[in-house]
Amino acid sequence: MNVRRIDDYTYMIDKENGMNVPGIVYSSEELFKKSVDEGSLKQVMNVAKLPGIIKASYAMPDIHLGYGFPIGGVAAFDAETGIISPGGVGYDINCGVALVSTGISFDEFMPKIKEVTDDLFIEIPSGLTSRKGLKVSSSDLNEILRSGLKWAYEHDLATRDDMDHTEDHGSIENSGENVSKAAQQRGMSQIGTLGAGNHFLEVQKVSQIFDYDLAGKFGIKMNEVTVMVHTGSRGLGHQVATDYIRMLREADYSVKTSDPELISAPVRSPIGEKYIDAMRSAANFAFVNRQIAIYRIRSVFEKHFGVTPRLIYSLAHNIAKEENHVVDGESMKVIVHRKGATRAFPAGKASSPFEDTGHPVLIPGSMGTASYVLVGLRDNLDKSFGTTCHGSGRVLSRNQAVKKYAGLVEKELQEKNVYARPATKQVLYEEAPESYKNVDEVVDAVYGASLAKPVVKMIPVSVVKG
Ligand code: 5GP
Ligand code: MN
Ligand code: MN
């Protein structure tokens, strides 16, 4: 493997052995040296071997090992002649983040920290079970798959403003007919739930503003309390991924490369089209899942403070999208896989109501450090198909984290004045803040690479862990 540093924030993996394009990893020298392992660089190279890949196989500074594609990976394919790969989307289809501003200051919040966090823990169920998910009928579920937030709007569970502040307005067109009964069964009772492990709900304090004008336009104030939710398509999306990976293994016209996890199909093939359709259904399900969580957060804040939190943005960081991009001076339709990577369309490319600013980009860090709101920079259209990182990214596996930090995380959070409500002790250790890269360094790197710039920084106040 020949990896070269080509500027302060860019590494190139030269084309070799069947790679159709080079690999590009955006990272600072320090971050690269201490946190990028050979396994994930191999994955960047494997992705570069897929047919129809355009320009490069990209990775963001939060890169780490994933299923087939690295997490933090970005790859675009010709929408006619390229491929689609479930490994480039991930098992949690439309895993993503939503952020609300509450209008409550940190000082107003603190006296009620325990009651409010405990209520959030109850109202937005976490852990593997699905108690207290929203009850929906199977015809409702079908409508959710087909129309996403439009269904929530029609049932008074989302406002126009919520739709405006959700990626793709929370509704991606599809038939709703390619999701198995088993997948539907798993999702049925899980709407409005967090799920386990890495998923969380966090109350935060706005601790730093880098761009007052943009922060104001996004509706975020200094010292205000925000609430961030990280969840995706739960069992439904996982089952869709499982179903289609199995079907692709059995289909004779699927595209196989050296890595069986990179199984893919031509975009224009019956199974390729079906997977894309089913992935879009699962994405709509995830948009509704986050929306119901937001709805429940609102009712908790209405009860305790008499205020209704406003949605700043809800976005996907595991998804493949059909988009138009300029390649070699010409506009073309491509399928962009963002796997643990976030769309960050800048001013001029973002859709309404963010045409003039770019849309907010939500970057969780860890429950012991910080999180950010960024905005995409114009250069990213050329450098990463309008994409930036999705978090800080793991440096330790869950097992390693437990071995190293079991019994220590409670004390660390206490010292940092973060009140934690984990579903289990285990999850607290697996998610030890030290098991992630330093979010400040990751944000520095995406800024340095001209992909996105910081607007606001938030620090954790209390956290509910799946
Ligand atoms: P993923 O989608 O890859 O599981 O995780 C997204 C990112 O969320 C991780 O890379 C990590 O930086 C961040 N993260 C994980 N747990 C927490 C948490 O409890 N609070 C915050 N603010 N961020 C977290
Ligand atoms: Mn997820
Ligand atoms: Mn995620």
PDB file of C-alpha atoms in Angstrom, residues 69-351:
ATOM      1  CA  PHE A  69     -16.863  -0.083   3.532  1.00  0.00           C
ATOM      2  CA  PRO A  70     -15.014   1.747   6.300  1.00  0.00           C
ATOM      3  CA  ILE A  71     -17.102   3.906   8.598  1.00  0.00           C
ATOM      4  CA  GLY A  72     -16.372   7.432   7.452  1.00  0.00           C
ATOM      5  CA  GLY A  73     -16.351   6.179   3.861  1.00  0.00           C
ATOM      6  CA  VAL A  74     -17.777   8.012   0.840  1.00  0.00           C
ATOM      7  CA  ALA A  75     -18.066   6.602  -2.672  1.00  0.00           C
ATOM      8  CA  ALA A  76     -20.032   7.799  -5.695  1.00  0.00           C
ATOM      9  CA  PHE A  77     -20.994   5.643  -8.669  1.00  0.00           C
ATOM     10  CA  ASP A  78     -22.490   6.444 -12.039  1.00  0.00           C
ATOM     11  CA  ALA A  79     -26.285   6.253 -11.540  1.00  0.00           C
ATOM     12  CA  GLU A  80     -26.691   4.290 -14.784  1.00  0.00           C
ATOM     13  CA  THR A  81     -23.638   2.078 -15.052  1.00  0.00           C
ATOM     14  CA  GLY A  82     -22.406   1.905 -11.455  1.00  0.00           C
ATOM     15  CA  ILE A  83     -23.258  -0.289  -8.507  1.00  0.00           C
ATOM     16  CA  ILE A  84     -25.128  -0.097  -5.222  1.00  0.00           C
ATOM     17  CA  SER A  85     -23.736  -1.870  -2.162  1.00  0.00           C
ATOM     18  CA  PRO A  86     -25.544  -2.464   1.157  1.00  0.00           C
ATOM     19  CA  GLY A  87     -22.129  -2.436   2.865  1.00  0.00           C
ATOM     20  CA  GLY A  88     -21.750   1.171   1.667  1.00  0.00           C
ATOM     21  CA  VAL A  89     -24.911   2.123   3.549  1.00  0.00           C
ATOM     22  CA  GLY A  90     -24.523   0.019   6.683  1.00  0.00           C
ATOM     23  CA  TYR A  91     -26.859  -2.205   8.647  1.00  0.00           C
ATOM     24  CA  ASP A  92     -28.507   0.742  10.368  1.00  0.00           C
ATOM     25  CA  ILE A  93     -30.002   2.365   7.273  1.00  0.00           C
ATOM     26  CA  ASN A  94     -30.441   6.121   7.861  1.00  0.00           C
ATOM     27  CA  CYS A  95     -28.810   6.004  11.229  1.00  0.00           C
ATOM     28  CA  GLY A  96     -28.569   9.697  11.956  1.00  0.00           C
ATOM     29  CA  VAL A  97     -28.803  12.605  14.317  1.00  0.00           C
ATOM     30  CA  ALA A  98     -31.430  15.185  15.211  1.00  0.00           C
ATOM     31  CA  LEU A  99     -30.873  18.328  17.276  1.00  0.00           C
ATOM     32  CA  VAL A 100     -33.449  20.580  18.933  1.00  0.00           C
ATOM     33  CA  SER A 101     -32.989  23.922  20.620  1.00  0.00           C
ATOM     34  CA  THR A 102     -35.092  24.326  23.758  1.00  0.00           C
ATOM     35  CA  GLY A 103     -34.962  28.066  24.407  1.00  0.00           C
ATOM     36  CA  ILE A 104     -34.138  27.141  28.043  1.00  0.00           C
ATOM     37  CA  SER A 105     -30.841  28.389  29.438  1.00  0.00           C
ATOM     38  CA  PHE A 106     -28.399  26.077  31.193  1.00  0.00           C
ATOM     39  CA  ASP A 107     -29.116  27.844  34.498  1.00  0.00           C
ATOM     40  CA  GLU A 108     -32.849  27.345  34.119  1.00  0.00           C
ATOM     41  CA  PHE A 109     -32.341  23.693  33.250  1.00  0.00           C
ATOM     42  CA  MET A 110     -29.970  22.638  36.020  1.00  0.00           C
ATOM     43  CA  PRO A 111     -32.392  22.580  38.984  1.00  0.00           C
ATOM     44  CA  LYS A 112     -34.494  20.005  37.086  1.00  0.00           C
ATOM     45  CA  ILE A 113     -31.696  17.979  35.476  1.00  0.00           C
ATOM     46  CA  LYS A 114     -32.585  14.727  37.223  1.00  0.00           C
ATOM     47  CA  GLU A 115     -36.364  14.812  36.794  1.00  0.00           C
ATOM     48  CA  VAL A 116     -36.157  15.854  33.167  1.00  0.00           C
ATOM     49  CA  THR A 117     -33.463  13.335  32.209  1.00  0.00           C
ATOM     50  CA  ASP A 118     -35.308  10.557  34.015  1.00  0.00           C
ATOM     51  CA  ASP A 119     -38.479  11.471  32.120  1.00  0.00           C
ATOM     52  CA  LEU A 120     -36.571  11.429  28.828  1.00  0.00           C
ATOM     53  CA  PHE A 121     -35.221   7.999  29.768  1.00  0.00           C
ATOM     54  CA  ILE A 122     -38.783   6.747  30.245  1.00  0.00           C
ATOM     55  CA  GLU A 123     -40.417   8.472  27.279  1.00  0.00           C
ATOM     56  CA  ILE A 124     -37.828   7.586  24.646  1.00  0.00           C
ATOM     57  CA  PRO A 125     -37.255   3.888  25.299  1.00  0.00           C
ATOM     58  CA  SER A 126     -33.709   2.575  25.024  1.00  0.00           C
ATOM     59  CA  GLY A 127     -32.062  -0.827  25.040  1.00  0.00           C
ATOM     60  CA  LEU A 128     -32.717  -3.790  22.793  1.00  0.00           C
ATOM     61  CA  THR A 129     -36.355  -4.182  23.705  1.00  0.00           C
ATOM     62  CA  SER A 130     -39.048  -2.059  22.186  1.00  0.00           C
ATOM     63  CA  ARG A 131     -41.337  -1.263  25.061  1.00  0.00           C
ATOM     64  CA  LYS A 132     -43.408   1.850  24.540  1.00  0.00           C
ATOM     65  CA  GLY A 133     -42.756   2.325  20.850  1.00  0.00           C
ATOM     66  CA  LEU A 134     -45.533   4.213  19.065  1.00  0.00           C
ATOM     67  CA  LYS A 135     -48.457   1.891  18.283  1.00  0.00           C
ATOM     68  CA  VAL A 136     -49.168   1.842  14.552  1.00  0.00           C
ATOM     69  CA  SER A 137     -51.308  -0.384  12.349  1.00  0.00           C
ATOM     70  CA  SER A 138     -49.804  -2.274   9.434  1.00  0.00           C
ATOM     71  CA  SER A 139     -51.446   0.118   6.968  1.00  0.00           C
ATOM     72  CA  ASP A 140     -49.879   3.027   8.876  1.00  0.00           C
ATOM     73  CA  LEU A 141     -46.529   1.281   8.728  1.00  0.00           C
ATOM     74  CA  ASN A 142     -46.879   0.897   4.989  1.00  0.00           C
ATOM     75  CA  GLU A 143     -47.620   4.607   4.681  1.00  0.00           C
ATOM     76  CA  ILE A 144     -44.597   5.416   6.872  1.00  0.00           C
ATOM     77  CA  LEU A 145     -42.355   3.370   4.558  1.00  0.00           C
ATOM     78  CA  ARG A 146     -43.755   5.053   1.458  1.00  0.00           C
ATOM     79  CA  SER A 147     -43.954   8.621   2.640  1.00  0.00           C
ATOM     80  CA  GLY A 148     -41.910   9.122   5.845  1.00  0.00           C
ATOM     81  CA  LEU A 149     -42.591  12.445   7.527  1.00  0.00           C
ATOM     82  CA  LYS A 150     -45.612  13.141   5.314  1.00  0.00           C
ATOM     83  CA  TRP A 151     -47.331  10.421   7.304  1.00  0.00           C
ATOM     84  CA  ALA A 152     -46.232  12.042  10.579  1.00  0.00           C
ATOM     85  CA  TYR A 153     -47.484  15.434   9.350  1.00  0.00           C
ATOM     86  CA  GLU A 154     -50.876  14.023   8.420  1.00  0.00           C
ATOM     87  CA  HIS A 155     -51.147  12.467  11.875  1.00  0.00           C
ATOM     88  CA  ASP A 156     -50.195  15.663  13.750  1.00  0.00           C
ATOM     89  CA  LEU A 157     -46.877  14.174  14.821  1.00  0.00           C
ATOM     90  CA  ALA A 158     -44.770  16.574  12.748  1.00  0.00           C
ATOM     91  CA  THR A 159     -45.147  20.191  11.660  1.00  0.00           C
ATOM     92  CA  ARG A 160     -44.248  21.815   8.334  1.00  0.00           C
ATOM     93  CA  ASP A 161     -41.306  23.359  10.160  1.00  0.00           C
ATOM     94  CA  ASP A 162     -40.109  19.875  11.190  1.00  0.00           C
ATOM     95  CA  MET A 163     -40.254  18.718   7.573  1.00  0.00           C
ATOM     96  CA  ASP A 164     -38.348  21.801   6.426  1.00  0.00           C
ATOM     97  CA  HIS A 165     -35.649  21.007   8.970  1.00  0.00           C
ATOM     98  CA  THR A 166     -35.186  17.372   7.985  1.00  0.00           C
ATOM     99  CA  GLU A 167     -32.887  16.082   5.238  1.00  0.00           C
ATOM    100  CA  ASP A 168     -34.963  15.457   2.091  1.00  0.00           C
ATOM    101  CA  HIS A 169     -37.910  16.840   4.071  1.00  0.00           C
ATOM    102  CA  GLY A 170     -38.037  13.422   5.726  1.00  0.00           C
ATOM    103  CA  SER A 171     -39.611  11.786   2.708  1.00  0.00           C
ATOM    104  CA  ILE A 172     -37.790   9.851  -0.021  1.00  0.00           C
ATOM    105  CA  GLU A 173     -39.868   8.466  -2.871  1.00  0.00           C
ATOM    106  CA  ASN A 174     -40.233   4.669  -3.034  1.00  0.00           C
ATOM    107  CA  SER A 175     -42.912   1.992  -3.481  1.00  0.00           C
ATOM    108  CA  GLY A 176     -42.933   0.675   0.100  1.00  0.00           C
ATOM    109  CA  GLU A 177     -43.298  -2.795  -1.392  1.00  0.00           C
ATOM    110  CA  ASN A 178     -39.814  -4.261  -1.095  1.00  0.00           C
ATOM    111  CA  VAL A 179     -39.525  -4.527   2.690  1.00  0.00           C
ATOM    112  CA  SER A 180     -40.070  -8.103   3.951  1.00  0.00           C
ATOM    113  CA  LYS A 181     -42.798  -8.993   6.419  1.00  0.00           C
ATOM    114  CA  ALA A 182     -40.073  -9.988   8.883  1.00  0.00           C
ATOM    115  CA  ALA A 183     -38.542  -6.503   8.648  1.00  0.00           C
ATOM    116  CA  GLN A 184     -41.935  -4.855   9.074  1.00  0.00           C
ATOM    117  CA  GLN A 185     -42.621  -7.035  12.085  1.00  0.00           C
ATOM    118  CA  ARG A 186     -39.377  -5.966  13.725  1.00  0.00           C
ATOM    119  CA  GLY A 187     -40.000  -2.273  13.110  1.00  0.00           C
ATOM    120  CA  MET A 188     -43.669  -2.211  13.986  1.00  0.00           C
ATOM    121  CA  SER A 189     -43.307  -1.540  17.712  1.00  0.00           C
ATOM    122  CA  GLN A 190     -40.037   0.412  17.627  1.00  0.00           C
ATOM    123  CA  ILE A 191     -41.031   3.857  16.371  1.00  0.00           C
ATOM    124  CA  GLY A 192     -39.816   6.568  18.750  1.00  0.00           C
ATOM    125  CA  THR A 193     -37.202   4.335  20.375  1.00  0.00           C
ATOM    126  CA  LEU A 194     -33.440   4.734  20.706  1.00  0.00           C
ATOM    127  CA  GLY A 195     -32.166   1.186  20.451  1.00  0.00           C
ATOM    128  CA  ALA A 196     -29.005  -0.082  22.050  1.00  0.00           C
ATOM    129  CA  GLY A 197     -25.278   0.568  22.175  1.00  0.00           C
ATOM    130  CA  ASN A 198     -24.029   3.621  20.352  1.00  0.00           C
ATOM    131  CA  HIS A 199     -27.463   5.268  20.202  1.00  0.00           C
ATOM    132  CA  PHE A 200     -28.154   8.027  22.680  1.00  0.00           C
ATOM    133  CA  LEU A 201     -30.123  11.047  23.689  1.00  0.00           C
ATOM    134  CA  GLU A 202     -28.114  13.887  25.173  1.00  0.00           C
ATOM    135  CA  VAL A 203     -28.963  17.177  26.831  1.00  0.00           C
ATOM    136  CA  GLN A 204     -26.236  19.696  25.978  1.00  0.00           C
ATOM    137  CA  LYS A 205     -25.157  23.231  26.738  1.00  0.00           C
ATOM    138  CA  VAL A 206     -24.072  25.549  23.925  1.00  0.00           C
ATOM    139  CA  SER A 207     -20.562  26.388  25.109  1.00  0.00           C
ATOM    140  CA  GLN A 208     -18.979  28.153  22.155  1.00  0.00           C
ATOM    141  CA  ILE A 209     -20.146  29.978  19.047  1.00  0.00           C
ATOM    142  CA  PHE A 210     -17.770  30.264  16.096  1.00  0.00           C
ATOM    143  CA  ASP A 211     -20.140  31.986  13.669  1.00  0.00           C
ATOM    144  CA  TYR A 212     -22.750  34.190  15.368  1.00  0.00           C
ATOM    145  CA  ASP A 213     -24.534  35.040  12.162  1.00  0.00           C
ATOM    146  CA  LEU A 214     -25.061  31.396  11.170  1.00  0.00           C
ATOM    147  CA  ALA A 215     -25.816  30.276  14.728  1.00  0.00           C
ATOM    148  CA  GLY A 216     -28.530  32.951  14.811  1.00  0.00           C
ATOM    149  CA  LYS A 217     -29.926  31.821  11.472  1.00  0.00           C
ATOM    150  CA  PHE A 218     -29.971  28.202  12.673  1.00  0.00           C
ATOM    151  CA  GLY A 219     -31.714  29.371  15.871  1.00  0.00           C
ATOM    152  CA  ILE A 220     -29.004  28.514  18.411  1.00  0.00           C
ATOM    153  CA  LYS A 221     -27.993  30.765  21.330  1.00  0.00           C
ATOM    154  CA  MET A 222     -25.025  30.787  23.694  1.00  0.00           C
ATOM    155  CA  ASN A 223     -25.605  28.925  27.023  1.00  0.00           C
ATOM    156  CA  GLU A 224     -28.839  27.502  25.729  1.00  0.00           C
ATOM    157  CA  VAL A 225     -29.799  23.858  26.253  1.00  0.00           C
ATOM    158  CA  THR A 226     -30.026  21.663  23.158  1.00  0.00           C
ATOM    159  CA  VAL A 227     -31.075  18.023  22.916  1.00  0.00           C
ATOM    160  CA  MET A 228     -29.404  15.641  20.495  1.00  0.00           C
ATOM    161  CA  VAL A 229     -30.820  12.265  19.466  1.00  0.00           C
ATOM    162  CA  HIS A 230     -28.841   9.549  17.676  1.00  0.00           C
ATOM    163  CA  THR A 231     -30.926   6.674  16.330  1.00  0.00           C
ATOM    164  CA  GLY A 232     -31.785   5.035  13.016  1.00  0.00           C
ATOM    165  CA  SER A 233     -34.113   2.474  11.494  1.00  0.00           C
ATOM    166  CA  ARG A 234     -33.927  -0.022  14.373  1.00  0.00           C
ATOM    167  CA  GLY A 235     -34.748  -3.675  13.626  1.00  0.00           C
ATOM    168  CA  LEU A 236     -36.509  -2.787  10.389  1.00  0.00           C
ATOM    169  CA  GLY A 237     -33.449  -1.362   8.653  1.00  0.00           C
ATOM    170  CA  HIS A 238     -31.210  -4.077  10.033  1.00  0.00           C
ATOM    171  CA  GLN A 239     -33.529  -6.734   8.613  1.00  0.00           C
ATOM    172  CA  VAL A 240     -33.648  -4.973   5.215  1.00  0.00           C
ATOM    173  CA  ALA A 241     -29.834  -5.008   5.090  1.00  0.00           C
ATOM    174  CA  THR A 242     -29.725  -8.660   6.185  1.00  0.00           C
ATOM    175  CA  ASP A 243     -32.367  -9.700   3.639  1.00  0.00           C
ATOM    176  CA  TYR A 244     -30.681  -7.997   0.687  1.00  0.00           C
ATOM    177  CA  ILE A 245     -27.142  -9.047   1.562  1.00  0.00           C
ATOM    178  CA  ARG A 246     -28.413 -12.640   1.603  1.00  0.00           C
ATOM    179  CA  MET A 247     -30.314 -12.187  -1.680  1.00  0.00           C
ATOM    180  CA  LEU A 248     -27.257 -10.610  -3.307  1.00  0.00           C
ATOM    181  CA  ARG A 249     -25.108 -13.564  -2.256  1.00  0.00           C
ATOM    182  CA  GLU A 250     -27.556 -15.847  -4.013  1.00  0.00           C
ATOM    183  CA  ALA A 251     -28.094 -13.736  -7.156  1.00  0.00           C
ATOM    184  CA  ASP A 252     -25.756 -14.704 -10.006  1.00  0.00           C
ATOM    185  CA  TYR A 253     -25.540 -11.245 -11.532  1.00  0.00           C
ATOM    186  CA  SER A 254     -24.382  -9.534  -8.337  1.00  0.00           C
ATOM    187  CA  VAL A 255     -20.938  -7.953  -8.408  1.00  0.00           C
ATOM    188  CA  LYS A 256     -18.390  -9.820  -6.312  1.00  0.00           C
ATOM    189  CA  THR A 257     -14.919  -8.539  -5.448  1.00  0.00           C
ATOM    190  CA  SER A 258     -12.104  -9.794  -3.238  1.00  0.00           C
ATOM    191  CA  ASP A 259     -14.038  -8.788  -0.108  1.00  0.00           C
ATOM    192  CA  PRO A 260     -17.343 -10.712   0.269  1.00  0.00           C
ATOM    193  CA  GLU A 261     -18.646  -7.928   2.519  1.00  0.00           C
ATOM    194  CA  LEU A 262     -18.549  -5.576  -0.468  1.00  0.00           C
ATOM    195  CA  ILE A 263     -21.212  -7.534  -2.317  1.00  0.00           C
ATOM    196  CA  SER A 264     -23.091  -5.198  -4.629  1.00  0.00           C
ATOM    197  CA  ALA A 265     -25.433  -5.082  -7.599  1.00  0.00           C
ATOM    198  CA  PRO A 266     -25.564  -2.985 -10.739  1.00  0.00           C
ATOM    199  CA  VAL A 267     -27.798   0.010 -10.002  1.00  0.00           C
ATOM    200  CA  ARG A 268     -29.831  -0.908 -13.047  1.00  0.00           C
ATOM    201  CA  SER A 269     -30.552  -4.531 -12.187  1.00  0.00           C
ATOM    202  CA  PRO A 270     -33.732  -5.980 -10.686  1.00  0.00           C
ATOM    203  CA  ILE A 271     -32.093  -6.707  -7.332  1.00  0.00           C
ATOM    204  CA  GLY A 272     -30.200  -3.388  -7.343  1.00  0.00           C
ATOM    205  CA  GLU A 273     -33.418  -1.467  -7.930  1.00  0.00           C
ATOM    206  CA  LYS A 274     -35.244  -3.445  -5.257  1.00  0.00           C
ATOM    207  CA  TYR A 275     -32.549  -2.843  -2.669  1.00  0.00           C
ATOM    208  CA  ILE A 276     -32.524   0.893  -3.415  1.00  0.00           C
ATOM    209  CA  ASP A 277     -36.310   0.963  -3.075  1.00  0.00           C
ATOM    210  CA  ALA A 278     -36.240  -0.960   0.228  1.00  0.00           C
ATOM    211  CA  MET A 279     -33.358   1.186   1.542  1.00  0.00           C
ATOM    212  CA  ARG A 280     -35.471   4.284   0.879  1.00  0.00           C
ATOM    213  CA  SER A 281     -38.405   2.744   2.772  1.00  0.00           C
ATOM    214  CA  ALA A 282     -36.118   2.049   5.729  1.00  0.00           C
ATOM    215  CA  ALA A 283     -34.758   5.615   5.501  1.00  0.00           C
ATOM    216  CA  ASN A 284     -38.304   7.001   5.733  1.00  0.00           C
ATOM    217  CA  PHE A 285     -38.925   4.762   8.737  1.00  0.00           C
ATOM    218  CA  ALA A 286     -35.819   6.192  10.429  1.00  0.00           C
ATOM    219  CA  PHE A 287     -36.899   9.789   9.726  1.00  0.00           C
ATOM    220  CA  VAL A 288     -40.205   9.008  11.452  1.00  0.00           C
ATOM    221  CA  ASN A 289     -38.436   7.225  14.317  1.00  0.00           C
ATOM    222  CA  ARG A 290     -36.330  10.333  15.062  1.00  0.00           C
ATOM    223  CA  GLN A 291     -39.367  12.584  14.604  1.00  0.00           C
ATOM    224  CA  ILE A 292     -41.375  10.672  17.215  1.00  0.00           C
ATOM    225  CA  ALA A 293     -38.407  10.858  19.590  1.00  0.00           C
ATOM    226  CA  ILE A 294     -38.402  14.646  18.997  1.00  0.00           C
ATOM    227  CA  TYR A 295     -42.147  14.764  19.578  1.00  0.00           C
ATOM    228  CA  ARG A 296     -41.666  13.035  22.925  1.00  0.00           C
ATOM    229  CA  ILE A 297     -38.752  15.301  23.889  1.00  0.00           C
ATOM    230  CA  ARG A 298     -41.079  18.227  23.211  1.00  0.00           C
ATOM    231  CA  SER A 299     -43.741  16.912  25.520  1.00  0.00           C
ATOM    232  CA  VAL A 300     -41.201  16.426  28.324  1.00  0.00           C
ATOM    233  CA  PHE A 301     -39.996  20.038  27.960  1.00  0.00           C
ATOM    234  CA  GLU A 302     -43.569  21.316  27.696  1.00  0.00           C
ATOM    235  CA  LYS A 303     -44.414  19.542  30.930  1.00  0.00           C
ATOM    236  CA  HIS A 304     -41.394  20.785  32.895  1.00  0.00           C
ATOM    237  CA  PHE A 305     -40.760  24.225  31.397  1.00  0.00           C
ATOM    238  CA  GLY A 306     -43.794  25.137  29.288  1.00  0.00           C
ATOM    239  CA  VAL A 307     -41.642  25.548  26.172  1.00  0.00           C
ATOM    240  CA  THR A 308     -41.751  23.698  22.840  1.00  0.00           C
ATOM    241  CA  PRO A 309     -38.283  22.797  21.525  1.00  0.00           C
ATOM    242  CA  ARG A 310     -37.616  23.672  17.861  1.00  0.00           C
ATOM    243  CA  LEU A 311     -35.999  21.232  15.469  1.00  0.00           C
ATOM    244  CA  ILE A 312     -32.679  22.554  14.189  1.00  0.00           C
ATOM    245  CA  TYR A 313     -32.075  19.634  11.848  1.00  0.00           C
ATOM    246  CA  SER A 314     -32.486  15.877  11.456  1.00  0.00           C
ATOM    247  CA  LEU A 315     -30.057  14.107   9.141  1.00  0.00           C
ATOM    248  CA  ALA A 316     -28.841  10.750   7.872  1.00  0.00           C
ATOM    249  CA  HIS A 317     -25.271   9.493   8.162  1.00  0.00           C
ATOM    250  CA  ASN A 318     -25.757   5.956   6.739  1.00  0.00           C
ATOM    251  CA  ILE A 319     -27.401   6.177   3.346  1.00  0.00           C
ATOM    252  CA  ALA A 320     -26.962   6.125  -0.429  1.00  0.00           C
ATOM    253  CA  LYS A 321     -28.488   8.997  -2.403  1.00  0.00           C
ATOM    254  CA  GLU A 322     -29.080   9.802  -6.020  1.00  0.00           C
ATOM    255  CA  GLU A 323     -27.647  13.300  -6.539  1.00  0.00           C
ATOM    256  CA  ASN A 324     -26.376  15.577  -9.284  1.00  0.00           C
ATOM    257  CA  HIS A 325     -22.713  16.506  -9.075  1.00  0.00           C
ATOM    258  CA  VAL A 326     -20.297  18.242 -11.409  1.00  0.00           C
ATOM    259  CA  VAL A 327     -17.613  15.788 -12.511  1.00  0.00           C
ATOM    260  CA  ASP A 328     -14.889  16.943 -14.930  1.00  0.00           C
ATOM    261  CA  GLY A 329     -16.880  20.075 -15.657  1.00  0.00           C
ATOM    262  CA  GLU A 330     -20.102  18.258 -16.454  1.00  0.00           C
ATOM    263  CA  SER A 331     -23.188  17.675 -14.347  1.00  0.00           C
ATOM    264  CA  MET A 332     -23.964  14.008 -13.867  1.00  0.00           C
ATOM    265  CA  LYS A 333     -26.312  11.847 -11.843  1.00  0.00           C
ATOM    266  CA  VAL A 334     -24.496   9.723  -9.275  1.00  0.00           C
ATOM    267  CA  ILE A 335     -25.309   7.404  -6.379  1.00  0.00           C
ATOM    268  CA  VAL A 336     -23.355   8.673  -3.367  1.00  0.00           C
ATOM    269  CA  HIS A 337     -22.800   6.126  -0.588  1.00  0.00           C
ATOM    270  CA  ARG A 338     -22.242   7.839   2.766  1.00  0.00           C
ATOM    271  CA  LYS A 339     -21.408   5.263   5.401  1.00  0.00           C
ATOM    272  CA  GLY A 340     -20.792   7.013   8.705  1.00  0.00           C
ATOM    273  CA  ALA A 341     -20.471  10.241   6.731  1.00  0.00           C
ATOM    274  CA  THR A 342     -22.741  13.262   6.566  1.00  0.00           C
ATOM    275  CA  ARG A 343     -24.077  15.188   3.626  1.00  0.00           C
ATOM    276  CA  ALA A 344     -22.942  18.789   4.078  1.00  0.00           C
ATOM    277  CA  PHE A 345     -24.393  20.754   1.185  1.00  0.00           C
ATOM    278  CA  PRO A 346     -23.135  24.359   1.317  1.00  0.00           C
ATOM    279  CA  ALA A 347     -24.985  27.569   0.414  1.00  0.00           C
ATOM    280  CA  GLY A 348     -26.128  27.352  -3.184  1.00  0.00           C
ATOM    281  CA  LYS A 349     -26.441  23.554  -3.125  1.00  0.00           C
ATOM    282  CA  ALA A 350     -28.590  22.999  -0.011  1.00  0.00           C
ATOM    283  CA  SER A 351     -32.347  22.937  -0.537  1.00  0.00           C
TER     284      SER A 351
END
